[in-house]
Amino acid sequence: MILFAVFVMLSLQGVWASGFYLLDANQQVTTSGNGLLMYRGGTVCDDAFDDKTADWICRMMGYESLDYWNHGMQYTWQENYPIILDDILCPGSVVPQCSYISSHNCGHSEDVWLSCNIRTQGGDINSFYLLDNTELFTQSGHGLLMYQGGTISDDRFNDETANWICQFMGYGTLVNWSHGLRANFQNNLPMKVDNLVCSTSGYTDILPSCSYDIGTSEVNHNEDVWLSCSSPIISECPAGYKVRRDNMMCEKCTSSTYSPAPNVNMVCLSCPVNSSSSVGSTHCTCIGGTYMTAGLDNCKKCPKGTVSKDGGMDSDRCVPCQGDSVSLDHGKGCSCQKGHGWFWTSDTKGTCSPCPVNFYKHKLKGICTQCPPEATSFYLSEGC
């Protein structure tokens, strides 16, 4: 029998229905994954707080995992908020098992700040995830519910538990769930979790109160849970990310592309000519010998007699060569006296340094270059 439930609560990545969310430096709710941890209008004290607790909270807010956390009063406006939670601690292997107190003995110097990794896929092979009917990991939101390589029994399983797991995996809300032996490969799988039931509306009103058993002595794959979840409702992806087409989650911009601000687009912007970017970039950097125009949309060559280590994002990255020195290697460095090569000491400063033993001065680039393994050179050499 298929059980069906309709849920109307909004599930945005970074804003979890239990009440946890993050504030940025401007006191705005942020989906960037970085910010002051808040719970229903107040801050969270770091007493008893640990990495496991931080990771669970990141996941409960729809993020993939914890990057890092710290504490402190970074802005005076933190004093305008009450401290809501203290001594929150969430151990647990399958699901979080949290304890906390609502009274506190903390100051805002103990406020928790979180940095969470953006979710880029539905589910996690180290936790809950879905398999399609061919035993492949699926991003569709529909499939056999798995936990660390094993199935979940439907004993005590209910709509509230199914809805919690959908959101925990990064999807939207529950569409429906059922149980049954639908594919032969199920018989080859262990049953990892039994009697899993979670209440999200109890007296705790923070994280779900869950109970479960690991493994079962009587494996009956007719009881395996199959889950159907809606696509995540993404308000926007943070800067440096775009929306994935296959699962409507966020993924990092590829190299040579960028996203300068939060967006809901499925494509990132391409870097202009003579510039590049790394994966997940919010901007592009001009290559050496160029500089970024004021509109941040074009990399132009440095004027004659000037050079740049890289064009960065500044229009003043090009610096003049000194004395009789001239620019070399398309404006990436200045010429130096015999046996000396150009060396950048910072983004905007460089100097001529003597080429050491087993290095030689490159004729075109004007830099000290290491000799190949089979060759050697003396101090201040022009060749190997």
Short mmCIF file of C-alpha atoms in Angstrom, two decimals:
data_model
loop_
_atom_site.label_atom_id
_atom_site.label_comp_id
_atom_site.label_asym_id
_atom_site.label_seq_id
_atom_site.Cartn_x
_atom_site.Cartn_y
_atom_site.Cartn_z
CA MET A 1 0.00 0.00 0.00
CA ILE A 2 1.37 3.44 -0.94
CA LEU A 3 1.21 6.08 1.74
CA PHE A 4 0.79 9.65 0.62
CA ALA A 5 1.37 12.91 2.42
CA VAL A 6 1.26 16.56 1.39
CA PHE A 7 3.50 19.09 3.13
CA VAL A 8 3.34 22.85 2.65
CA MET A 9 6.38 24.01 4.60
CA LEU A 10 9.14 25.63 2.60
CA SER A 11 12.50 23.88 2.40
CA LEU A 12 15.22 26.30 1.33
CA GLN A 13 18.86 25.32 1.37
CA GLY A 14 20.29 27.13 4.36
CA VAL A 15 16.98 27.66 6.18
CA TRP A 16 15.73 24.56 7.99
CA ALA A 17 12.18 24.18 9.23
CA SER A 18 13.41 23.46 12.76
CA GLY A 19 14.45 27.09 13.11
CA PHE A 20 18.21 27.10 12.47
CA TYR A 21 19.59 29.59 9.93
CA LEU A 22 22.63 31.78 9.28
CA LEU A 23 23.03 35.56 9.32
CA ASP A 24 25.62 37.42 7.25
CA ALA A 25 27.55 40.55 8.26
CA ASN A 26 24.54 42.71 7.32
CA GLN A 27 22.17 40.72 9.55
CA GLN A 28 20.51 39.19 6.49
CA VAL A 29 19.57 35.51 6.24
CA THR A 30 22.17 33.94 3.95
CA THR A 31 22.30 30.72 1.93
CA SER A 32 26.05 31.05 1.35
CA GLY A 33 26.77 28.50 4.08
CA ASN A 34 28.78 31.01 6.14
CA GLY A 35 27.42 33.09 8.98
CA LEU A 36 26.30 33.51 12.57
CA LEU A 37 24.28 30.48 13.68
CA MET A 38 20.79 31.50 14.73
CA TYR A 39 17.86 29.63 16.20
CA ARG A 40 14.43 31.26 16.07
CA GLY A 41 15.72 34.80 16.47
CA GLY A 42 18.56 34.15 18.88
CA THR A 43 22.18 33.01 18.91
CA VAL A 44 23.68 29.68 19.97
CA CYS A 45 26.33 29.44 22.70
CA ASP A 46 29.45 27.32 22.12
CA ASP A 47 29.33 25.55 25.51
CA ALA A 48 29.60 21.77 24.77
CA PHE A 49 29.44 22.53 21.02
CA ASP A 50 31.68 20.27 18.90
CA ASP A 51 32.42 19.26 15.29
CA LYS A 52 29.81 16.48 15.26
CA THR A 53 27.10 18.85 16.47
CA ALA A 54 28.14 21.49 13.92
CA ASP A 55 28.08 18.90 11.11
CA TRP A 56 24.60 17.70 12.04
CA ILE A 57 23.28 21.28 12.12
CA CYS A 58 24.85 22.05 8.71
CA ARG A 59 23.13 18.95 7.30
CA MET A 60 19.84 19.84 8.96
CA MET A 61 19.94 23.26 7.32
CA GLY A 62 20.26 21.54 3.92
CA TYR A 63 24.02 21.80 3.47
CA GLU A 64 26.25 18.88 2.54
CA SER A 65 28.56 18.90 5.57
CA LEU A 66 30.57 21.04 7.98
CA ASP A 67 33.56 22.97 6.69
CA TYR A 68 34.56 24.53 10.02
CA TRP A 69 33.12 26.46 12.97
CA ASN A 70 34.36 29.00 15.48
CA HIS A 71 32.97 31.39 18.06
CA GLY A 72 33.19 35.05 18.85
CA MET A 73 31.60 38.47 18.83
CA GLN A 74 32.52 39.73 15.38
CA TYR A 75 29.92 42.53 15.26
CA THR A 76 28.39 44.73 17.94
CA TRP A 77 24.91 44.02 16.56
CA GLN A 78 25.13 40.51 18.02
CA GLU A 79 24.26 42.10 21.38
CA ASN A 80 20.81 42.93 20.00
CA TYR A 81 19.88 39.24 19.94
CA PRO A 82 19.14 36.98 22.89
CA ILE A 83 21.16 33.82 23.43
CA ILE A 84 18.59 31.07 22.88
CA LEU A 85 20.47 27.77 23.20
CA ASP A 86 23.28 26.57 25.43
CA ASP A 87 25.07 23.25 25.93
CA ILE A 88 23.72 21.86 22.67
CA LEU A 89 25.39 18.55 21.87
CA CYS A 90 24.37 16.22 19.04
CA PRO A 91 26.04 12.82 18.92
CA GLY A 92 24.47 9.96 16.98
CA SER A 93 25.48 7.84 14.02
CA VAL A 94 22.34 7.38 11.91
CA VAL A 95 20.48 10.50 13.04
CA PRO A 96 21.34 13.26 15.54
CA GLN A 97 20.53 12.60 19.17
CA CYS A 98 20.61 16.09 20.67
CA SER A 99 20.51 17.53 24.15
CA TYR A 100 20.50 21.20 25.11
CA ILE A 101 19.24 23.76 27.60
CA SER A 102 17.37 26.99 26.88
CA SER A 103 18.83 28.87 29.87
CA HIS A 104 22.45 29.97 29.60
CA ASN A 105 25.50 31.44 31.32
CA CYS A 106 27.09 32.77 28.12
CA GLY A 107 28.19 36.03 26.56
CA HIS A 108 28.09 36.90 22.87
CA SER A 109 31.81 36.24 22.66
CA GLU A 110 30.68 32.59 22.72
CA ASP A 111 28.25 32.90 19.78
CA VAL A 112 28.74 30.10 17.23
CA TRP A 113 29.72 30.94 13.64
CA LEU A 114 29.35 28.20 11.04
CA SER A 115 30.86 27.52 7.63
CA CYS A 116 29.00 24.73 5.83
CA ASN A 117 29.75 23.10 2.48
CA ILE A 118 27.13 23.78 -0.19
CA ARG A 119 25.08 20.72 -1.11
CA THR A 120 25.77 19.64 -4.68
CA GLN A 121 23.96 16.30 -4.73
CA GLY A 122 21.00 14.60 -3.14
CA GLY A 123 22.00 12.15 -0.47
CA ASP A 124 25.37 10.96 0.74
CA ILE A 125 26.75 7.41 0.44
CA ASN A 126 28.04 7.76 4.00
CA SER A 127 24.51 8.44 5.22
CA PHE A 128 21.07 8.36 3.55
CA TYR A 129 20.79 8.18 -0.26
CA LEU A 130 18.63 6.72 -3.03
CA LEU A 131 19.20 3.94 -5.59
CA ASP A 132 17.19 3.57 -8.80
CA ASN A 133 15.77 0.21 -9.92
CA THR A 134 19.07 -0.65 -11.64
CA GLU A 135 21.06 -0.20 -8.40
CA LEU A 136 22.59 3.11 -9.49
CA PHE A 137 22.97 6.15 -7.24
CA THR A 138 20.22 8.54 -8.37
CA GLN A 139 19.65 12.29 -8.13
CA SER A 140 16.03 12.11 -9.23
CA GLY A 141 14.62 12.15 -5.71
CA HIS A 142 12.87 8.80 -6.31
CA GLY A 143 14.26 5.40 -5.38
CA LEU A 144 15.14 2.76 -2.83
CA LEU A 145 16.11 4.40 0.47
CA MET A 146 19.60 3.36 1.57
CA TYR A 147 21.81 3.95 4.59
CA GLN A 148 25.54 3.18 4.26
CA GLY A 149 25.04 0.35 1.79
CA GLY A 150 21.95 -1.21 3.33
CA THR A 151 18.18 -0.83 3.15
CA ILE A 152 15.71 0.65 5.66
CA SER A 153 12.86 -1.41 7.08
CA ASP A 154 9.36 0.07 7.07
CA ASP A 155 8.74 -1.04 10.68
CA ARG A 156 7.47 2.07 12.53
CA PHE A 157 8.39 4.22 9.48
CA ASN A 158 5.87 7.02 8.86
CA ASP A 159 5.19 10.17 6.84
CA GLU A 160 6.96 12.48 9.30
CA THR A 161 10.09 10.31 9.23
CA ALA A 162 10.02 10.14 5.41
CA ASN A 163 9.62 13.90 5.09
CA TRP A 164 12.53 14.51 7.47
CA ILE A 165 14.80 12.18 5.48
CA CYS A 166 13.84 13.86 2.17
CA GLN A 167 14.91 17.23 3.54
CA PHE A 168 17.97 15.80 5.27
CA MET A 169 19.18 14.47 1.88
CA GLY A 170 18.78 17.95 0.40
CA TYR A 171 15.53 17.44 -1.50
CA GLY A 172 12.26 19.28 -0.98
CA THR A 173 9.43 17.64 0.91
CA LEU A 174 7.90 14.16 0.80
CA VAL A 175 5.78 13.23 -2.22
CA ASN A 176 5.06 9.65 -1.17
CA TRP A 177 6.68 6.52 0.19
CA SER A 178 6.01 2.81 -0.08
CA HIS A 179 7.67 -0.52 0.68
CA GLY A 180 8.36 -3.65 -1.29
CA LEU A 181 10.73 -5.95 -3.17
CA ARG A 182 10.83 -4.29 -6.60
CA ALA A 183 14.28 -5.29 -7.88
CA ASN A 184 16.32 -8.49 -7.63
CA PHE A 185 19.41 -6.66 -6.36
CA GLN A 186 17.60 -5.90 -3.09
CA ASN A 187 18.10 -9.55 -2.04
CA ASN A 188 21.86 -8.99 -2.11
CA LEU A 189 21.74 -6.03 0.28
CA PRO A 190 21.84 -6.05 4.06
CA MET A 191 19.07 -4.35 5.99
CA LYS A 192 20.93 -1.68 7.96
CA VAL A 193 18.24 0.19 9.91
CA ASP A 194 15.02 -1.05 11.53
CA ASN A 195 12.28 0.65 13.55
CA LEU A 196 13.36 4.12 12.40
CA VAL A 197 10.88 6.75 13.51
CA CYS A 198 11.44 10.50 13.87
CA SER A 199 9.22 13.13 15.42
CA THR A 200 9.85 16.75 14.42
CA SER A 201 6.92 18.28 16.26
CA GLY A 202 7.54 17.12 19.79
CA TYR A 203 8.53 19.10 22.81
CA THR A 204 12.13 19.55 21.63
CA ASP A 205 11.14 21.61 18.57
CA ILE A 206 14.79 21.74 17.48
CA LEU A 207 16.12 18.58 15.90
CA PRO A 208 13.97 15.51 15.34
CA SER A 209 13.60 13.08 18.18
CA CYS A 210 14.48 9.77 16.54
CA SER A 211 14.77 6.17 17.62
CA TYR A 212 16.04 3.23 15.59
CA ASP A 213 17.78 -0.14 15.67
CA ILE A 214 20.94 -0.95 13.73
CA GLY A 215 20.46 -4.13 11.71
CA THR A 216 17.81 -6.79 12.14
CA SER A 217 17.87 -10.54 12.70
CA GLU A 218 14.95 -11.10 10.31
CA VAL A 219 15.67 -9.59 6.89
CA ASN A 220 12.54 -9.20 4.78
CA HIS A 221 13.15 -7.04 1.72
CA ASN A 222 9.41 -6.81 1.13
CA GLU A 223 9.67 -4.20 3.90
CA ASP A 224 12.36 -2.10 2.15
CA VAL A 225 11.38 1.58 2.02
CA TRP A 226 11.10 3.34 -1.37
CA LEU A 227 10.97 7.11 -1.23
CA SER A 228 9.81 9.87 -3.55
CA CYS A 229 10.89 13.42 -2.70
CA SER A 230 10.16 16.72 -4.45
CA SER A 231 12.94 18.79 -5.99
CA PRO A 232 14.58 21.23 -3.57
CA ILE A 233 13.12 24.74 -3.55
CA ILE A 234 16.22 26.85 -3.99
CA SER A 235 15.85 30.56 -3.36
CA GLU A 236 19.27 31.13 -4.91
CA CYS A 237 22.73 29.65 -5.14
CA PRO A 238 25.57 31.60 -3.52
CA ALA A 239 28.21 33.47 -5.50
CA GLY A 240 30.58 31.09 -7.25
CA TYR A 241 27.82 28.54 -7.85
CA LYS A 242 25.11 27.76 -10.41
CA VAL A 243 21.97 25.60 -10.34
CA ARG A 244 22.44 22.02 -11.53
CA ARG A 245 20.06 20.89 -14.27
CA ASP A 246 19.67 17.30 -13.05
CA ASN A 247 18.67 17.88 -9.44
CA MET A 248 18.15 21.66 -9.09
CA MET A 249 20.83 21.87 -6.40
CA CYS A 250 23.87 24.12 -6.41
CA GLU A 251 27.23 23.26 -7.96
CA LYS A 252 30.45 25.23 -8.26
CA CYS A 253 31.23 27.17 -11.41
CA THR A 254 33.83 25.38 -13.53
CA SER A 255 37.28 26.83 -14.18
CA SER A 256 37.37 29.86 -16.52
CA THR A 257 33.82 30.76 -15.46
CA TYR A 258 32.47 32.73 -12.50
CA SER A 259 29.36 33.92 -10.70
CA PRO A 260 29.84 37.30 -8.95
CA ALA A 261 26.64 37.27 -6.87
CA PRO A 262 23.92 34.91 -5.62
CA ASN A 263 21.81 33.71 -8.55
CA VAL A 264 19.24 31.18 -9.79
CA ASN A 265 20.86 30.60 -13.19
CA MET A 266 21.96 27.26 -14.60
CA VAL A 267 25.07 28.78 -16.20
CA CYS A 268 28.04 30.77 -14.92
CA LEU A 269 29.56 33.70 -16.77
CA SER A 270 32.60 33.08 -18.97
CA CYS A 271 35.85 34.82 -18.07
CA PRO A 272 36.94 37.54 -20.54
CA VAL A 273 39.92 37.08 -22.86
CA ASN A 274 43.31 37.07 -21.09
CA SER A 275 41.81 36.03 -17.77
CA SER A 276 41.13 32.83 -15.86
CA SER A 277 39.45 31.51 -12.74
CA SER A 278 39.56 28.44 -10.54
CA VAL A 279 36.59 26.21 -9.74
CA GLY A 280 33.93 27.98 -7.65
CA SER A 281 35.15 31.51 -8.39
CA THR A 282 33.27 34.75 -7.85
CA HIS A 283 35.53 36.66 -10.24
CA CYS A 284 38.19 36.18 -12.90
CA THR A 285 41.83 37.23 -12.66
CA CYS A 286 43.73 38.77 -15.55
CA ILE A 287 46.91 37.02 -16.60
CA GLY A 288 50.38 38.55 -16.21
CA GLY A 289 51.13 41.46 -18.51
CA THR A 290 47.52 42.71 -18.43
CA TYR A 291 45.22 44.65 -16.13
CA MET A 292 41.50 44.62 -15.39
CA THR A 293 39.45 47.52 -16.71
CA ALA A 294 37.29 49.56 -14.36
CA GLY A 295 34.16 47.73 -15.52
CA LEU A 296 35.67 44.36 -14.48
CA ASP A 297 34.80 42.98 -17.91
CA ASN A 298 38.03 43.20 -19.92
CA CYS A 299 41.74 42.49 -19.49
CA LYS A 300 43.95 44.93 -21.42
CA LYS A 301 47.66 44.75 -22.06
CA CYS A 302 49.86 46.83 -19.77
CA PRO A 303 51.17 50.06 -21.37
CA LYS A 304 54.63 49.93 -22.92
CA GLY A 305 57.39 49.85 -20.30
CA THR A 306 55.13 48.51 -17.56
CA VAL A 307 54.54 44.96 -16.32
CA SER A 308 52.18 43.01 -14.07
CA LYS A 309 52.58 39.75 -12.16
CA ASP A 310 48.91 39.08 -12.85
CA GLY A 311 46.14 41.43 -13.79
CA GLY A 312 44.07 40.68 -10.71
CA MET A 313 40.97 42.82 -10.48
CA ASP A 314 42.76 46.17 -10.17
CA SER A 315 43.39 48.76 -12.84
CA ASP A 316 46.71 49.76 -11.20
CA ARG A 317 48.43 46.34 -11.30
CA CYS A 318 50.80 47.49 -14.08
CA VAL A 319 54.03 48.92 -12.64
CA PRO A 320 56.89 50.59 -14.55
CA CYS A 321 60.27 48.96 -15.14
CA GLN A 322 63.11 50.95 -13.55
CA GLY A 323 66.04 52.69 -15.29
CA ASP A 324 67.01 51.23 -18.65
CA SER A 325 65.03 48.06 -17.99
CA VAL A 326 62.33 47.13 -20.53
CA SER A 327 59.32 44.84 -20.33
CA LEU A 328 59.72 41.20 -21.42
CA ASP A 329 57.52 38.15 -21.97
CA HIS A 330 54.47 40.17 -23.06
CA GLY A 331 54.66 42.45 -20.03
CA LYS A 332 55.10 39.74 -17.37
CA GLY A 333 58.48 40.96 -16.16
CA CYS A 334 61.33 43.48 -16.62
CA SER A 335 64.73 42.92 -18.20
CA CYS A 336 67.75 42.62 -15.88
CA GLN A 337 71.51 42.82 -16.14
CA LYS A 338 73.58 39.79 -17.20
CA GLY A 339 73.10 36.69 -15.05
CA HIS A 340 70.15 38.20 -13.22
CA GLY A 341 66.47 37.31 -13.57
CA TRP A 342 63.24 39.11 -12.79
CA PHE A 343 61.55 38.03 -9.56
CA TRP A 344 58.17 39.22 -8.21
CA THR A 345 58.34 39.98 -4.48
CA SER A 346 54.63 40.85 -4.21
CA ASP A 347 51.64 41.43 -6.47
CA THR A 348 52.92 44.88 -7.45
CA LYS A 349 56.66 44.82 -6.70
CA GLY A 350 59.57 43.00 -8.33
CA THR A 351 63.34 43.01 -8.43
CA CYS A 352 66.33 41.62 -10.34
CA SER A 353 67.95 38.71 -8.50
CA PRO A 354 71.15 36.80 -9.38
CA CYS A 355 70.59 33.38 -10.93
CA PRO A 356 72.00 30.74 -8.52
CA VAL A 357 74.01 27.63 -9.37
CA ASN A 358 72.14 25.21 -11.67
CA PHE A 359 69.87 28.03 -12.85
CA TYR A 360 70.22 30.18 -15.95
CA LYS A 361 68.68 33.36 -17.28
CA HIS A 362 65.91 32.61 -19.80
CA LYS A 363 66.52 34.75 -22.88
CA LEU A 364 62.87 35.43 -23.71
CA LYS A 365 61.23 35.47 -20.29
CA GLY A 366 64.12 37.13 -18.45
CA ILE A 367 63.68 34.93 -15.36
CA CYS A 368 66.04 32.49 -13.64
CA THR A 369 65.12 29.01 -14.86
CA GLN A 370 66.32 25.72 -13.46
CA CYS A 371 68.62 23.63 -15.68
CA PRO A 372 67.39 20.21 -16.83
CA PRO A 373 68.54 17.22 -14.70
CA GLU A 374 71.37 16.33 -17.09
CA ALA A 375 72.86 19.85 -17.13
CA THR A 376 74.48 22.27 -14.69
CA SER A 377 75.39 25.96 -14.57
CA PHE A 378 77.58 28.35 -12.62
CA TYR A 379 76.44 31.34 -10.57
CA LEU A 380 75.11 34.22 -12.80
CA SER A 381 74.90 31.95 -15.87
CA GLU A 382 73.12 32.81 -19.09
CA GLY A 383 72.85 29.16 -20.04
CA CYS A 384 73.41 25.57 -18.81
#
